[in-house]
Coordinates of C-alpha atoms in Angstrom, one line a residue:
M1 CA 3.0 -8.4 -15.8
K2 CA 6.5 -11.2 -14.8
M3 CA 9.3 -9.5 -14.5
T4 CA 11.7 -9.3 -17.3
E5 CA 15.5 -11.0 -17.5
Q6 CA 16.8 -7.7 -18.2
E7 CA 14.6 -5.6 -15.3
R8 CA 15.9 -9.4 -13.4
S9 CA 19.8 -8.3 -14.0
A10 CA 19.2 -5.1 -13.7
M11 CA 17.7 -4.8 -10.1
I12 CA 20.8 -7.6 -9.6
R13 CA 23.2 -5.7 -10.0
R14 CA 22.1 -2.3 -8.0
S15 CA 20.4 -4.2 -5.6
A16 CA 23.8 -5.7 -4.8
Y17 CA 25.5 -2.4 -4.8
A18 CA 23.0 -1.3 -2.4
W19 CA 24.0 -4.1 0.1
S20 CA 26.6 -3.3 -0.4
C21 CA 27.3 0.0 0.9
F22 CA 25.6 -0.6 4.3
Q23 CA 29.3 -0.6 6.6
D24 CA 30.1 0.3 10.2
N25 CA 28.2 4.2 11.4
T26 CA 27.5 4.6 7.5
P27 CA 24.4 7.1 7.8
A28 CA 21.1 6.2 6.5
E29 CA 21.1 9.7 3.6
E30 CA 24.9 8.7 2.7
I31 CA 23.9 5.0 1.4
L32 CA 21.5 6.1 0.2
S33 CA 23.0 8.7 -1.5
Q34 CA 26.2 6.6 -2.6
I35 CA 23.2 4.5 -4.6
Y36 CA 21.3 7.1 -6.5
C37 CA 24.9 8.3 -8.0
D38 CA 26.2 4.8 -8.9
G39 CA 22.8 4.0 -10.4
L40 CA 23.4 7.7 -12.2
T41 CA 26.9 8.3 -13.4
D42 CA 25.9 11.9 -13.9
K43 CA 24.9 13.1 -10.5
S44 CA 27.5 14.3 -8.6
P45 CA 27.3 13.8 -4.1
R46 CA 26.1 16.8 -3.4
Q47 CA 23.1 15.7 -5.6
G48 CA 22.9 12.4 -4.2
A49 CA 22.7 14.2 -0.6
L50 CA 20.2 16.0 -2.2
M51 CA 17.9 13.5 -2.9
A52 CA 18.9 10.7 0.1
G53 CA 17.3 14.0 1.7
E54 CA 13.8 13.7 -0.9
V55 CA 13.3 9.8 -0.3
L56 CA 12.9 10.8 3.5
G57 CA 10.5 12.7 3.2
W58 CA 8.6 11.9 0.5
M59 CA 8.0 9.0 3.4
A60 CA 7.5 10.6 6.4
R61 CA 4.6 12.5 3.9
F62 CA 3.2 9.3 3.0
Q63 CA 3.0 8.0 6.8
Q64 CA 1.3 11.3 6.7
G65 CA -1.1 11.0 5.1
Y66 CA -2.3 6.9 5.2
D67 CA -2.7 7.9 9.5
A68 CA -5.2 11.7 7.7
M69 CA -6.2 9.6 5.4
L70 CA -7.8 7.1 7.4
E71 CA -9.6 9.5 9.6
D72 CA -11.1 12.4 7.1
P73 CA -9.8 11.0 4.0
E74 CA -11.1 13.7 1.7
G75 CA -10.6 16.7 4.3
Y76 CA -6.5 15.8 4.1
T77 CA -7.2 15.9 0.4
G78 CA -8.6 19.3 0.3
W79 CA -6.2 20.6 3.1
L80 CA -3.3 19.7 0.8
L81 CA -4.9 21.0 -2.9
S82 CA -5.3 24.2 -0.6
R83 CA -1.8 24.7 0.2
E84 CA -0.6 23.5 -2.4
M85 CA -2.4 26.6 -4.3
A86 CA -2.5 29.0 -1.2
P87 CA 0.5 30.8 -2.7
L88 CA -1.6 30.7 -6.5
L89 CA -3.5 33.9 -7.3
A90 CA -7.1 33.7 -7.6
E91 CA -7.5 32.9 -11.0
N92 CA -4.6 30.9 -11.4
R93 CA -6.3 28.3 -8.5
L94 CA -9.1 28.2 -10.4
Q95 CA -7.2 27.7 -13.8
A96 CA -5.8 24.7 -12.2
L97 CA -8.9 22.9 -10.1
R98 CA -10.9 23.3 -13.5
Q99 CA -7.2 21.8 -15.4
L100 CA -7.5 19.1 -12.0
M101 CA -11.2 18.0 -12.8
G102 CA -10.8 17.5 -16.7
M103 CA -8.3 15.5 -15.6
L104 CA -9.9 12.9 -12.9
D105 CA -13.2 14.1 -14.9
P106 CA -13.0 14.5 -18.4
A107 CA -16.5 13.2 -18.7
Q108 CA -18.1 16.0 -16.7
T109 CA -18.5 19.8 -18.2
E110 CA -18.7 22.5 -14.9
P111 CA -20.8 25.1 -14.8
P112 CA -19.1 28.3 -16.2
S113 CA -19.6 29.9 -12.1
A114 CA -18.5 27.2 -9.9
S115 CA -16.7 28.8 -7.1
E116 CA -13.3 27.9 -6.5
E117 CA -14.7 25.8 -3.2
A118 CA -17.3 24.1 -5.2
L119 CA -14.8 23.0 -7.3
R120 CA -12.4 22.2 -5.3
R121 CA -14.9 19.8 -3.0
E122 CA -15.9 18.2 -6.6
A123 CA -11.8 17.9 -6.7
V124 CA -11.5 16.3 -3.9
K125 CA -14.3 13.8 -4.4
L126 CA -13.0 12.2 -7.5
L127 CA -9.5 11.9 -6.1
V128 CA -10.0 9.9 -3.1
N129 CA -13.5 8.0 -4.7
R130 CA -13.0 4.4 -4.1
E131 CA -13.4 2.9 -7.2
D132 CA -10.0 5.1 -8.2
A133 CA -8.2 3.8 -4.9
A134 CA -9.3 -0.1 -5.8
A135 CA -7.3 0.0 -9.3
V136 CA -4.2 1.5 -7.4
E137 CA -4.0 -1.7 -5.9
Q138 CA -5.0 -4.2 -8.3
L139 CA -2.0 -2.8 -9.8
L140 CA 0.0 -2.6 -6.8
C141 CA -0.9 -6.5 -5.6
A142 CA -0.5 -7.6 -9.5
V143 CA 1.5 -10.3 -8.2
P144 CA 0.4 -11.8 -4.6
D145 CA 3.6 -11.7 -2.0
G146 CA 4.3 -15.7 -1.8
E147 CA 7.2 -15.4 1.2
P148 CA 6.2 -12.7 3.7
R149 CA 8.9 -14.3 5.2
N150 CA 11.2 -12.4 3.0
R151 CA 10.5 -9.6 3.6
R152 CA 10.2 -9.9 7.6
L153 CA 14.5 -11.1 7.3
V154 CA 15.2 -8.3 5.0
K155 CA 13.7 -5.3 7.0
T156 CA 15.5 -7.2 10.1
V157 CA 18.7 -7.0 8.9
C158 CA 18.6 -4.2 7.5
G159 CA 15.6 -1.8 9.2
E160 CA 12.2 -2.0 7.9
E161 CA 11.9 1.7 6.5
M162 CA 15.8 2.0 5.7
T163 CA 14.6 -0.7 3.3
L164 CA 11.6 1.1 1.9
A165 CA 14.4 3.8 0.8
V166 CA 16.7 2.1 -0.4
N167 CA 14.5 0.1 -2.1
T168 CA 13.0 3.6 -3.8
M169 CA 16.7 4.8 -4.2
V170 CA 17.7 1.3 -6.3
A171 CA 13.6 1.9 -8.6
Y172 CA 13.8 5.3 -8.7
T173 CA 17.5 5.5 -11.0
M174 CA 16.7 2.3 -12.4
V175 CA 12.8 4.5 -13.6
K176 CA 15.7 6.7 -14.6
N177 CA 17.8 4.6 -16.5
G178 CA 14.5 2.6 -18.4
E179 CA 15.2 0.2 -17.1
L180 CA 11.6 -0.7 -14.7
G181 CA 8.9 -2.0 -16.7
A182 CA 8.2 -0.7 -20.5
G183 CA 5.1 1.4 -19.0
A184 CA 6.6 3.3 -16.0
A185 CA 8.4 6.4 -17.8
R186 CA 10.8 8.1 -17.6
T187 CA 10.0 11.6 -15.9
A188 CA 8.7 10.3 -13.3
S189 CA 9.8 11.2 -10.4
L190 CA 11.2 10.3 -7.2
G191 CA 7.5 11.4 -4.2
Q192 CA 5.7 8.6 -7.8
V193 CA 8.3 6.3 -6.8
T194 CA 8.4 6.8 -3.5
A195 CA 4.0 6.7 -3.0
G196 CA 4.3 3.6 -5.2
V197 CA 7.4 2.0 -2.7
C198 CA 5.8 2.6 0.5
A199 CA 2.0 1.7 -0.7
E200 CA 3.0 -1.6 -2.2
D201 CA 4.3 -2.3 1.3
L202 CA 2.0 -0.8 3.5
L203 CA -1.1 -3.2 1.3
Q204 CA 0.8 -5.8 1.0
S205 CA 1.5 -5.6 4.6
I206 CA -2.1 -5.5 5.3
C207 CA -3.2 -8.4 3.9
Q208 CA -1.0 -10.6 5.6
E209 CA -2.9 -9.0 8.4
E210 CA -6.0 -10.2 7.5
R211 CA -4.5 -13.5 6.7
A212 CA -3.9 -14.2 10.0
G213 CA -6.6 -12.4 11.3
Y214 CA -5.1 -10.0 13.0
L215 CA -7.2 -7.2 11.1
S216 CA -11.2 -7.9 10.0
P217 CA -12.3 -8.0 6.5
E218 CA -13.8 -5.1 7.5
Q219 CA -10.7 -2.8 8.4
A220 CA -8.3 -4.8 6.4
A221 CA -10.3 -3.1 3.8
E222 CA -10.2 0.3 5.3
R223 CA -6.6 0.6 5.4
R224 CA -6.3 -0.7 2.0
Y225 CA -8.8 2.4 0.9
A226 CA -6.4 4.6 2.5
A227 CA -3.5 3.1 1.1
S228 CA -4.2 3.3 -2.4
A229 CA -5.9 6.9 -1.5
V230 CA -3.1 8.4 -0.6
C231 CA -0.9 6.6 -3.1
R232 CA -3.2 8.1 -5.7
V233 CA -2.6 11.7 -4.1
M234 CA 0.7 11.8 -3.6
L235 CA 0.8 9.9 -7.5
L236 CA -0.6 13.4 -8.6
L237 CA 0.9 16.1 -6.2
A238 CA 4.3 14.8 -6.5
G239 CA 3.7 14.8 -10.7
A240 CA 2.5 18.3 -10.6
A241 CA 5.5 19.4 -8.6
A242 CA 7.8 17.5 -11.1
A243 CA 6.0 19.7 -13.6
G244 CA 6.1 23.0 -11.9
G245 CA 2.8 22.7 -10.1
L246 CA -0.9 21.9 -10.3
A247 CA -0.5 24.9 -12.3
M248 CA 0.9 23.5 -15.0
L249 CA -1.2 20.7 -15.7
A250 CA -2.4 21.3 -18.7
T251 CA 0.4 20.7 -20.0
E252 CA 1.9 17.6 -17.7
G253 CA -2.3 16.1 -18.5
A254 CA -1.3 12.7 -18.6
V255 CA 0.9 13.1 -14.5
L256 CA -1.7 10.0 -13.7
T257 CA -1.5 8.4 -17.0
A258 CA 2.0 8.0 -16.2
G259 CA 1.9 6.9 -12.4
M260 CA -0.2 4.6 -12.5
A261 CA 1.4 3.0 -15.4
L262 CA 5.0 3.4 -12.9
L263 CA 2.9 1.7 -10.9
A264 CA 1.9 -2.0 -13.1
A265 CA 6.0 -1.5 -13.5
L266 CA 6.3 -1.6 -9.2
G267 CA 3.9 -4.1 -8.5
S268 CA 5.2 -6.2 -10.9
I269 CA 8.4 -7.5 -9.4
M270 CA 8.5 -6.1 -5.2
A271 CA 7.5 -9.7 -4.4
E272 CA 10.4 -10.7 -6.8
K273 CA 13.0 -8.1 -5.7
Y274 CA 12.7 -9.6 -1.5
R275 CA 13.4 -12.5 -2.9
L276 CA 16.6 -11.5 -4.6
D277 CA 17.5 -9.1 -1.5
R278 CA 16.5 -11.8 1.5
Q279 CA 19.1 -14.1 -0.2
M280 CA 22.2 -10.7 -0.6
V281 CA 21.0 -10.3 2.7
E282 CA 21.2 -13.5 4.2
A283 CA 24.9 -14.2 2.5
C284 CA 26.2 -11.5 4.5
A285 CA 24.2 -10.7 7.3
E286 CA 27.0 -9.6 9.7
D287 CA 28.7 -8.3 7.8
L288 CA 25.9 -5.4 7.5
T289 CA 25.3 -2.8 10.0
A290 CA 21.4 -1.0 10.0
P291 CA 21.7 2.5 10.7
V292 CA 18.8 4.6 12.4
V293 CA 17.3 6.4 9.5
A294 CA 15.0 9.9 11.0
L295 CA 12.1 10.1 9.3
P296 CA 11.5 14.8 9.4
Q297 CA 8.3 16.0 10.3
P298 CA 6.2 17.6 7.8
D299 CA 3.9 19.9 8.0
S300 CA 1.2 19.3 11.1
W301 CA -2.0 18.6 10.0
Q302 CA -4.5 18.8 12.9
G303 CA -7.0 16.3 11.9
R304 CA -11.3 17.2 11.4
Q305 CA -10.2 20.4 12.4
A306 CA -7.2 21.6 10.4
A307 CA -7.1 25.4 10.3
A308 CA -7.6 27.1 6.7
P309 CA -3.4 27.1 5.3
L310 CA -1.8 30.2 5.4
P311 CA -0.3 31.0 1.9
Q312 CA 3.7 30.2 1.0
P313 CA 6.0 31.9 -0.5
P314 CA 7.4 31.1 -3.8
L315 CA 10.4 28.3 -4.2
E316 CA 13.5 29.8 -4.2
T317 CA 16.5 30.7 -7.0
V318 CA 18.5 27.4 -7.3
D319 CA 21.8 27.5 -8.3
E320 CA 22.8 25.4 -11.9
E321 CA 24.5 22.2 -9.8
Q322 CA 21.2 21.7 -8.8
E323 CA 18.7 18.7 -10.4
D324 CA 15.9 19.6 -13.0
S325 CA 12.4 20.3 -11.6
E326 CA 11.1 16.4 -11.4
E327 CA 14.1 16.7 -9.1
M328 CA 13.8 19.5 -7.3
P329 CA 13.8 19.6 -3.5
L330 CA 9.8 19.6 -3.2
T331 CA 7.3 22.1 -1.1
L332 CA 4.2 19.9 -0.5
F333 CA 2.6 19.0 2.7

């Protein structure tokens, strides 16, 4: 899938504004807020600040998830599901797990007497299976990154984490405006877009390191699997959070399908975006100041020794000025 002229025009316009926000000592959160409010003109600076923090939070969760997937993919994914379901009553957890199983494998029949633990184990296996992870990789690497130096230059000037955050916010506003791919639903959440942008960039980096001989084919394959698996898990959990939690999967059964459509759109444009960004950044590199980005610390994952999570209180009631559900502060991970 190639980028259309309409997509290219929208990306040039939004990227040019994004890089123009880089001024002396402007905090990362303020830059991201400005990009958000420029792309979605009906949003307030208060909402922009909220979403800026969310981008950085999801980036931190993605990095934690990738590291954990390299160590123990099933253990980490089970930990996430347990934490997300902890506030639910027992019957609601069973219902959510049955809905999740139906989404992940519609053809599979579930024994009526299956326990919560048995259902969670099966759901985890389906979430991190290698065949579906490979489908994520294929979508995000649909367009090979023929000019890796474009990425290197943009990240050198603007900072690696800030570059990813800017790309995420630009892509998110494009999704919400219907400017990114015919299949990328406007309902895609910020967490899903962050997962896609981070995974695409990480997968391209792994491929570059393999081609350069820094990684063996076996090492590269395991890292690509970890990146793709955590992206898939984040697509599900971020989409469920936007719908109101895993208990709402019955009404949002297409959450993974919509997430995969988003990945297809991102996979088709990111290499071109870095090419365009390089031209913009080179033209004004002396005027750009890369802010220091401090990613928040996600809840601690203790590896294979992780203890069972404690129940968490329900989300607080939000006032009317805050965003709709897909843009609310998320408590996952």
